[in-house]
Short mmCIF file of C-alpha atoms in Angstrom, two decimals:
data_model
loop_
_atom_site.label_atom_id
_atom_site.label_comp_id
_atom_site.label_asym_id
_atom_site.label_seq_id
_atom_site.Cartn_x
_atom_site.Cartn_y
_atom_site.Cartn_z
CA MET A 1 10.39 105.45 38.00
CA ARG A 2 10.16 101.70 36.91
CA ILE A 3 11.68 100.74 40.18
CA LEU A 4 8.71 101.94 42.30
CA LYS A 5 6.20 100.09 40.40
CA HIS A 6 8.10 97.17 40.81
CA ILE A 7 8.19 97.24 44.26
CA ALA A 8 5.36 99.24 45.43
CA GLN A 9 3.11 96.28 46.70
CA ASP A 10 6.28 94.54 48.86
CA ILE A 11 6.96 98.03 50.27
CA VAL A 12 3.34 98.36 51.19
CA GLU A 13 2.86 94.89 52.39
CA GLN A 14 6.24 95.32 54.63
CA THR A 15 5.33 98.60 55.91
CA SER A 16 1.65 97.64 56.81
CA GLU A 17 3.24 94.83 59.37
CA ILE A 18 4.51 97.46 61.52
CA LEU A 19 2.06 100.50 60.65
CA PRO A 20 -1.74 100.16 62.01
CA TYR A 21 -2.91 102.11 59.19
CA PRO A 22 -3.63 101.30 55.56
CA ILE A 23 -1.19 102.89 53.01
CA SER A 24 -0.97 103.21 49.26
CA ILE A 25 1.78 103.74 46.78
CA THR A 26 0.98 106.00 43.47
CA ASP A 27 3.09 106.60 40.45
CA HIS A 28 4.11 109.99 39.00
CA GLU A 29 1.24 110.19 36.93
CA GLY A 30 -1.50 109.76 40.18
CA TYR A 31 -2.35 106.06 39.45
CA ILE A 32 -2.14 103.57 42.67
CA ILE A 33 0.36 101.02 42.09
CA GLY A 34 0.62 99.30 45.81
CA ALA A 35 -2.19 99.50 48.41
CA THR A 36 -3.29 97.50 51.41
CA ASP A 37 -6.59 97.31 49.46
CA LYS A 38 -5.34 95.79 46.54
CA SER A 39 -8.65 96.53 45.14
CA ARG A 40 -7.88 100.07 44.51
CA ILE A 41 -4.61 98.95 42.72
CA GLY A 42 -5.06 100.82 39.42
CA LEU A 43 -7.33 103.76 40.50
CA PHE A 44 -6.52 107.21 39.93
CA HIS A 45 -5.96 109.42 42.90
CA GLN A 46 -6.51 112.57 42.06
CA PRO A 47 -4.48 114.52 45.49
CA SER A 48 -1.49 112.70 44.35
CA LEU A 49 -0.90 115.35 41.34
CA GLU A 50 -1.45 118.09 43.85
CA VAL A 51 1.49 116.55 46.17
CA ILE A 52 3.78 116.00 43.25
CA LYS A 53 2.98 120.05 42.29
CA LYS A 54 3.44 121.42 45.38
CA ASN A 55 6.09 118.67 46.70
CA ILE A 56 4.51 118.99 50.06
CA MET A 57 2.50 116.97 52.53
CA VAL A 58 -1.29 117.10 51.56
CA ASP A 59 -4.11 116.50 53.65
CA CYS A 60 -6.81 114.18 51.97
CA ARG A 61 -10.27 114.58 52.31
CA SER A 62 -12.95 111.53 52.01
CA GLU A 63 -14.82 112.20 48.79
CA ILE A 64 -16.51 108.52 47.89
CA GLU A 65 -17.87 109.43 44.64
CA LYS A 66 -14.05 109.82 43.64
CA LYS A 67 -13.15 106.99 45.85
CA ILE A 68 -10.54 109.47 47.73
CA LEU A 69 -9.86 108.02 51.17
CA PRO A 70 -9.04 110.54 54.49
CA GLY A 71 -5.48 110.67 55.39
CA VAL A 72 -2.25 112.35 54.08
CA SER A 73 -0.38 111.80 50.96
CA VAL A 74 3.46 112.92 51.01
CA PRO A 75 5.87 112.69 47.74
CA ILE A 76 8.87 110.11 47.19
CA LYS A 77 11.58 111.25 45.86
CA PHE A 78 14.75 109.42 44.43
CA ASN A 79 17.88 111.59 44.01
CA HIS A 80 16.00 114.69 44.83
CA LYS A 81 13.16 113.99 42.15
CA ILE A 82 9.71 113.20 43.07
CA ILE A 83 8.71 109.70 41.55
CA GLY A 84 5.66 109.09 43.20
CA VAL A 85 3.33 109.41 46.36
CA LEU A 86 2.74 107.88 49.46
CA GLY A 87 -0.91 107.91 51.01
CA ILE A 88 -1.61 107.01 54.62
CA VAL A 89 -5.00 106.10 55.41
CA GLY A 90 -7.39 107.69 58.66
CA GLU A 91 -7.70 110.90 60.31
CA PRO A 92 -5.22 113.33 58.90
CA ARG A 93 -4.16 114.85 62.49
CA GLU A 94 -3.64 111.08 63.97
CA VAL A 95 -1.62 109.60 60.78
CA GLU A 96 0.41 112.37 59.65
CA LYS A 97 2.99 112.25 62.71
CA TYR A 98 3.62 108.67 60.52
CA GLY A 99 3.95 110.56 57.03
CA GLN A 100 7.87 111.79 57.37
CA LEU A 101 8.97 108.32 59.15
CA VAL A 102 6.81 106.06 56.49
CA LYS A 103 8.29 108.32 53.69
CA ASN A 104 11.98 108.05 54.74
CA GLN A 105 11.74 104.28 54.92
CA VAL A 106 9.95 103.77 51.64
CA GLU A 107 13.01 106.16 49.65
CA MET A 108 15.25 103.61 51.76
CA MET A 109 13.50 100.92 50.29
CA CYS A 110 13.86 102.44 46.94
CA GLN A 111 17.59 103.42 47.06
CA GLU A 112 17.63 99.47 48.17
CA ALA A 113 16.52 98.11 45.46
CA PHE A 114 18.00 100.60 42.92
CA ARG A 115 21.43 99.36 44.55
CA LYS A 116 20.59 95.90 44.09
CA GLU A 117 19.36 96.62 40.42
CA MET A 118 22.63 97.67 39.55
CA VAL A 119 24.72 95.22 41.26
CA GLU A 120 22.61 92.50 39.04
CA LEU A 121 22.87 94.62 35.76
CA LYS A 122 26.70 94.48 36.38
CA GLU A 123 26.81 90.96 36.89
CA LYS A 124 25.15 89.88 33.56
CA MET A 125 27.29 92.28 32.06
CA VAL A 126 30.39 90.75 33.53
CA GLU A 127 28.98 87.53 32.48
CA VAL A 128 28.46 88.22 29.57
CA PHE A 129 31.75 89.45 29.14
CA VAL A 130 33.47 86.27 30.78
CA HIS A 131 31.54 84.39 28.22
CA GLN A 132 33.21 86.19 25.24
CA MET A 133 36.61 86.08 26.08
CA ILE A 134 36.78 82.12 27.04
CA HIS A 135 34.97 81.87 23.81
CA TYR A 136 37.36 84.40 22.11
CA LYS A 137 39.03 83.14 18.60
CA GLN A 138 42.24 84.82 17.30
CA ASP A 139 40.46 85.63 14.40
CA ASP A 140 37.22 87.21 16.13
CA ASP A 141 36.81 90.85 15.76
CA PRO A 142 37.95 92.16 19.32
CA ALA A 143 35.62 95.27 19.34
CA ASN A 144 32.81 93.66 21.62
CA LEU A 145 34.92 92.52 23.88
CA LEU A 146 37.06 95.85 24.08
CA GLN A 147 33.78 97.43 24.03
CA TYR A 148 32.81 95.67 27.71
CA ALA A 149 35.90 95.86 28.97
CA LYS A 150 35.69 99.65 28.56
CA LEU A 151 32.52 99.68 30.24
CA LEU A 152 33.39 97.56 33.39
CA GLU A 153 36.52 99.69 33.50
CA PHE A 154 38.56 96.35 33.05
CA ASP A 155 42.37 96.68 31.96
CA THR A 156 42.87 94.50 28.77
CA ASN A 157 46.37 94.32 28.78
CA ILE A 158 47.37 92.94 32.48
CA GLU A 159 48.33 89.42 32.45
CA ARG A 160 45.77 86.93 34.18
CA VAL A 161 45.32 83.35 35.01
CA CYS A 162 41.96 81.61 34.88
CA LEU A 163 40.88 79.63 37.81
CA LEU A 164 37.95 77.05 37.38
CA ILE A 165 35.81 76.05 40.94
CA ASP A 166 34.54 72.87 40.02
CA ILE A 167 31.87 71.66 42.64
CA ASN A 168 31.04 67.84 43.05
CA LYS A 169 27.54 66.54 41.81
CA LEU A 170 26.61 70.26 40.95
CA SER A 171 25.22 69.14 38.10
CA ALA A 172 23.34 66.39 39.30
CA ASP A 173 21.99 68.34 42.38
CA ARG A 174 20.23 70.40 40.29
CA LYS A 175 18.02 67.91 38.84
CA LYS A 176 17.11 66.82 41.90
CA GLU A 177 16.53 67.46 45.73
CA GLY A 178 19.35 67.31 47.42
CA ALA A 179 21.86 69.92 48.37
CA PHE A 180 19.56 72.43 47.36
CA LYS A 181 16.09 71.23 49.38
CA HIS A 182 16.39 74.21 51.50
CA SER A 183 17.65 76.87 49.31
CA SER A 184 17.30 77.53 45.50
CA PHE A 185 19.80 77.07 43.13
CA GLN A 186 19.89 80.61 42.42
CA ASN A 187 20.66 81.39 45.83
CA PHE A 188 23.36 78.81 45.90
CA GLN A 189 24.79 80.47 43.03
CA ARG A 190 24.65 83.72 45.03
CA GLU A 191 26.22 82.86 48.19
CA VAL A 192 29.27 81.02 46.35
CA LEU A 193 29.81 84.11 44.56
CA ASP A 194 29.55 86.35 47.40
CA PHE A 195 32.28 83.72 49.51
CA LEU A 196 34.49 83.60 46.03
CA HIS A 197 34.56 87.26 45.88
CA LEU A 198 35.67 87.81 49.36
CA LEU A 199 38.11 84.94 49.02
CA PHE A 200 39.52 86.05 45.41
CA TYR A 201 38.72 89.31 44.87
CA GLU A 202 42.15 92.19 45.86
CA ASN A 203 42.43 94.14 42.83
CA LYS A 204 39.99 95.85 40.68
CA GLY A 205 41.14 93.78 37.38
CA ASP A 206 39.67 90.51 39.40
CA ILE A 207 36.57 88.87 38.24
CA CYS A 208 34.45 86.24 39.52
CA SER A 209 31.43 84.58 37.86
CA PHE A 210 29.59 81.63 37.00
CA LEU A 211 29.27 79.08 34.29
CA PRO A 212 26.87 76.46 33.46
CA ASN A 213 28.59 73.82 35.75
CA HIS A 214 31.51 75.37 37.35
CA PHE A 215 32.59 78.58 39.04
CA ILE A 216 35.26 80.68 37.10
CA VAL A 217 38.01 83.58 38.60
CA LEU A 218 39.89 85.62 36.44
CA LYS A 219 42.71 86.82 38.25
CA SER A 220 44.70 89.62 37.45
CA LEU A 221 48.63 89.58 37.98
CA PRO A 222 50.06 92.81 38.33
CA PHE A 223 53.58 92.25 40.00
CA HIS A 224 56.23 90.63 39.31
CA GLN A 225 55.35 88.04 42.47
CA SER A 226 51.77 88.08 41.81
CA TYR A 227 51.25 84.10 40.27
CA SER A 228 53.41 82.17 42.71
CA SER A 229 51.65 84.49 45.77
CA PHE A 230 48.42 83.25 44.18
CA ILE A 231 49.48 79.78 43.84
CA ASP A 232 50.84 79.37 47.44
CA SER A 233 47.65 80.66 48.26
CA LEU A 234 45.34 78.38 46.74
CA GLU A 235 45.65 75.23 49.30
CA GLU A 236 44.14 77.59 52.22
CA LYS A 237 41.40 79.17 49.76
CA LEU A 238 39.98 75.52 49.10
CA ASN A 239 40.15 74.48 52.68
CA LYS A 240 38.07 77.81 52.91
CA ILE A 241 36.15 76.92 50.35
CA ASN A 242 35.22 73.23 51.33
CA LEU A 243 34.25 74.27 54.70
CA PHE A 244 32.04 76.89 53.40
CA LEU A 245 30.58 74.00 50.85
CA GLU A 246 30.31 71.13 53.32
CA LYS A 247 28.97 72.79 56.22
CA LYS A 248 25.83 74.25 54.25
CA TYR A 249 25.22 72.20 51.22
CA HIS A 250 27.44 69.13 51.59
CA VAL A 251 29.35 69.07 48.48
CA SER A 252 33.01 69.96 47.99
CA ALA A 253 35.33 71.44 45.54
CA TRP A 254 38.15 71.32 43.37
CA LEU A 255 40.29 73.86 41.58
CA SER A 256 42.17 73.84 38.39
CA VAL A 257 44.21 76.75 37.01
CA GLY A 258 45.35 77.53 33.30
CA ASN A 259 48.45 79.20 31.94
CA ILE A 260 49.03 83.09 32.19
CA SER A 261 47.50 84.82 29.79
CA ARG A 262 48.98 87.78 28.65
CA ASN A 263 46.40 90.13 27.40
CA ILE A 264 42.34 89.80 27.31
CA GLU A 265 42.61 88.19 23.78
CA GLU A 266 44.64 84.74 25.40
CA VAL A 267 42.30 84.32 28.40
CA SER A 268 40.12 81.90 26.21
CA GLU A 269 43.37 80.17 26.17
CA SER A 270 44.01 79.96 29.88
CA TYR A 271 40.80 79.04 30.55
CA MET A 272 40.51 76.06 27.99
CA ASN A 273 43.98 74.88 28.97
CA ALA A 274 42.18 74.83 33.02
CA MET A 275 39.64 72.59 31.72
CA ASN A 276 41.42 70.20 30.16
CA THR A 277 43.51 70.13 33.29
CA MET A 278 40.65 69.79 35.13
CA ARG A 279 39.11 66.76 32.98
CA LEU A 280 42.84 65.13 32.79
CA LYS A 281 43.31 65.02 36.43
CA ARG A 282 39.81 63.91 37.45
CA ASN A 283 39.95 60.98 35.44
CA SER A 284 43.45 60.46 36.75
CA GLU A 285 44.69 58.69 40.25
CA GLN A 286 45.68 61.94 41.45
CA ASN A 287 43.39 63.48 44.04
CA SER A 288 45.04 66.60 45.35
CA GLY A 289 41.98 69.11 44.68
CA ILE A 290 44.26 71.56 43.14
CA TYR A 291 45.21 71.33 39.52
CA LEU A 292 47.79 73.17 37.63
CA TYR A 293 48.23 73.35 33.84
CA ASN A 294 51.46 71.69 33.05
CA GLU A 295 52.10 72.20 29.18
CA HIS A 296 54.31 69.37 28.73
CA GLU A 297 51.90 66.74 30.24
CA MET A 298 48.92 68.33 28.37
CA MET A 299 51.21 67.84 25.02
CA LEU A 300 51.44 64.29 25.66
CA HIS A 301 48.00 63.88 26.99
CA GLN A 302 47.06 65.32 23.61
CA LEU A 303 49.15 63.43 21.31
CA PRO A 304 46.79 60.18 20.58
CA ARG A 305 43.94 63.11 19.23
CA GLU A 306 46.67 64.68 16.75
CA LEU A 307 47.72 61.17 15.18
CA SER A 308 45.93 60.29 11.99
CA SER A 309 42.91 58.10 12.01
CA ASP A 310 44.66 55.29 10.06
CA TYR A 311 47.97 55.86 12.37
CA GLN A 312 45.52 55.25 15.36
CA LYS A 313 43.69 52.06 13.65
CA LYS A 314 47.08 50.46 12.93
CA LEU A 315 47.97 51.08 16.64
CA LEU A 316 44.88 50.03 17.96
CA GLN A 317 44.99 46.66 15.60
CA SER A 318 48.60 45.36 16.59
CA ILE A 319 47.27 45.52 20.35
CA ILE A 320 43.76 44.42 20.22
CA PRO A 321 43.97 41.04 22.33
CA LEU A 322 45.00 43.69 25.44
CA PHE A 323 42.00 45.71 25.22
CA GLU A 324 39.87 42.35 24.86
CA HIS A 325 41.80 40.74 27.99
CA ASP A 326 39.57 40.13 31.27
CA SER A 327 42.41 42.10 32.97
CA TYR A 328 42.95 44.88 30.72
CA GLU A 329 41.92 47.75 33.30
CA VAL A 330 44.67 45.93 35.93
CA LEU A 331 47.59 45.51 33.34
CA ALA A 332 47.10 48.91 31.73
CA ALA A 333 47.16 50.92 34.71
CA THR A 334 49.99 49.27 36.11
CA PHE A 335 52.08 49.49 32.69
CA THR A 336 50.76 53.43 32.91
CA ALA A 337 52.51 53.73 36.41
CA PHE A 338 55.06 51.95 35.22
CA CYS A 339 55.99 54.44 32.68
CA LYS A 340 54.58 57.44 34.88
CA TYR A 341 57.35 56.50 37.24
CA ASN A 342 60.50 56.51 34.96
CA MET A 343 60.01 52.52 34.12
CA LYS A 344 61.67 51.86 37.70
CA LEU A 345 60.16 48.87 39.41
CA SER A 346 60.89 50.23 42.92
CA GLU A 347 59.28 53.71 42.43
CA ALA A 348 56.00 52.10 40.71
CA SER A 349 55.92 49.34 43.42
CA ARG A 350 55.80 51.77 45.99
CA ASN A 351 53.50 54.11 44.42
CA LEU A 352 51.06 51.37 43.55
CA TYR A 353 51.44 49.66 46.91
CA VAL A 354 51.92 46.31 45.61
CA HIS A 355 55.11 43.93 45.70
CA ARG A 356 57.53 44.48 43.07
CA ASN A 357 57.04 40.88 41.68
CA THR A 358 53.52 41.72 41.16
CA ILE A 359 54.53 44.36 38.63
CA ILE A 360 56.81 42.16 37.15
CA TYR A 361 54.06 39.73 36.66
CA ARG A 362 51.87 41.90 35.24
CA LEU A 363 54.57 42.98 32.62
CA GLU A 364 55.44 39.95 31.44
CA LYS A 365 51.64 39.02 30.93
CA ILE A 366 51.60 42.11 28.77
CA ARG A 367 54.50 41.00 26.46
CA GLU A 368 52.65 37.62 26.42
CA ILE A 369 49.22 38.99 24.91
CA THR A 370 51.27 41.53 22.66
CA SER A 371 54.71 41.13 22.06
CA LEU A 372 55.87 44.22 22.93
CA ASP A 373 58.72 44.02 25.31
CA THR A 374 58.33 46.58 28.52
CA SER A 375 61.68 46.88 29.12
CA ASN A 376 62.13 48.59 25.64
CA PHE A 377 61.78 51.73 25.85
CA GLU A 378 60.34 52.12 21.96
CA HIS A 379 58.04 49.03 22.49
CA CYS A 380 56.74 51.19 25.61
CA MET A 381 56.41 54.52 23.41
CA LEU A 382 53.68 52.50 21.40
CA LEU A 383 51.83 50.41 23.87
CA TYR A 384 51.59 53.99 25.84
CA THR A 385 50.35 55.53 23.07
CA ALA A 386 47.81 52.84 22.07
CA ILE A 387 46.53 52.97 25.34
CA GLN A 388 46.08 56.75 25.43
CA CYS A 389 44.17 56.03 21.97
CA TYR A 390 42.11 53.57 23.39
CA GLU A 391 41.14 55.32 26.79
CA GLU A 392 40.21 58.23 24.71
CA GLN A 393 38.08 56.82 22.31
CA LYS A 394 36.31 54.78 25.40
CA VAL A 395 35.06 58.20 26.40
CA GLU A 396 33.62 59.38 23.18
CA GLY A 397 31.94 56.20 22.91
CA ILE A 398 33.25 52.43 21.87
CA SER A 399 31.74 52.46 18.49
CA LYS A 400 34.60 54.59 17.47
CA PHE A 401 37.16 52.07 18.76
CA LYS A 402 35.07 49.26 17.06
CA ALA A 403 35.18 51.59 13.48
CA ASN A 404 38.53 52.21 14.33
CA VAL A 405 39.66 48.43 14.37
CA GLN A 406 37.77 47.11 11.86
#
């Protein structure tokens, strides 16, 4: 059995710590694959074939020329099938009493190793399945997706929502000693996944997995109230996640939720909306830690990308003096907040923690620089879109902005 070959030496070393006699393990063909005396690994052990054939404990007599040591040999079974032989070196009458005890221990270790291998195999399948779902396009052939769903007994037609768990400084900490100096990244990943599984796994259709820089939960919504209940529970779950992460790794997490997907083919849309929501909110002044996808807000945010390059160029050229002004960051932030709070000075003042007159002064300064009247809705719409274009292109690289305004 392949598992026995992989873990034989580990079994020998662990067992040798509590057993005062040397031991060895042979495979089903009689070759030693694990031994207290490592020089014996690879040797052929003739008595093992007799043990396998008779399915009983066999006493071994010392035969120097055949490199056979005295002791007892007992069959190792997995699922009622003999997969190898355990040998205990010593006077047969002295060591035979340990034969059944150690045999049981070895068989339990084989069972545990097999269980872990099956768990890891399923997790790999889930990981591949999740990648296929989140990158699925409407014109793709769904055959592979449906095949994985069948293997994993995954209901393809139930509603789901994508939740992303983004951990602060996760990418940076992987490249240096820091949060993981006492534990490998693989252990970190395993422990966080186990914790998320405890928090979020409630139905057979729920999935927790890991993506390159964040964790993902695909939450099934089998009942009418499932989504609202899920959203209501997020604050408590985020608190638990952060208590766990901060205590053990000194990091914290943010949650982002996409839209509801009606079937397996729409999971990719929920994922992309969760990703875009995370990017948008993390770059804003909001710091709640839980971000929910809002279609209207996202459409407004994506508007600059949908404009033609010629239109963007004209828009940016019209207010270059504002972008080049020393106080651009303050003026742009004030104007954006003014728009966000429905062009109401008192509300913007309260939320920005600045005096009303300060906002009036800054808006007047924008009018002087751009010739756009911030009390005029149409002018505000142009200015707001121009600032969004500029900020979007700053993220992508200032060279693009320069190209657009030349």
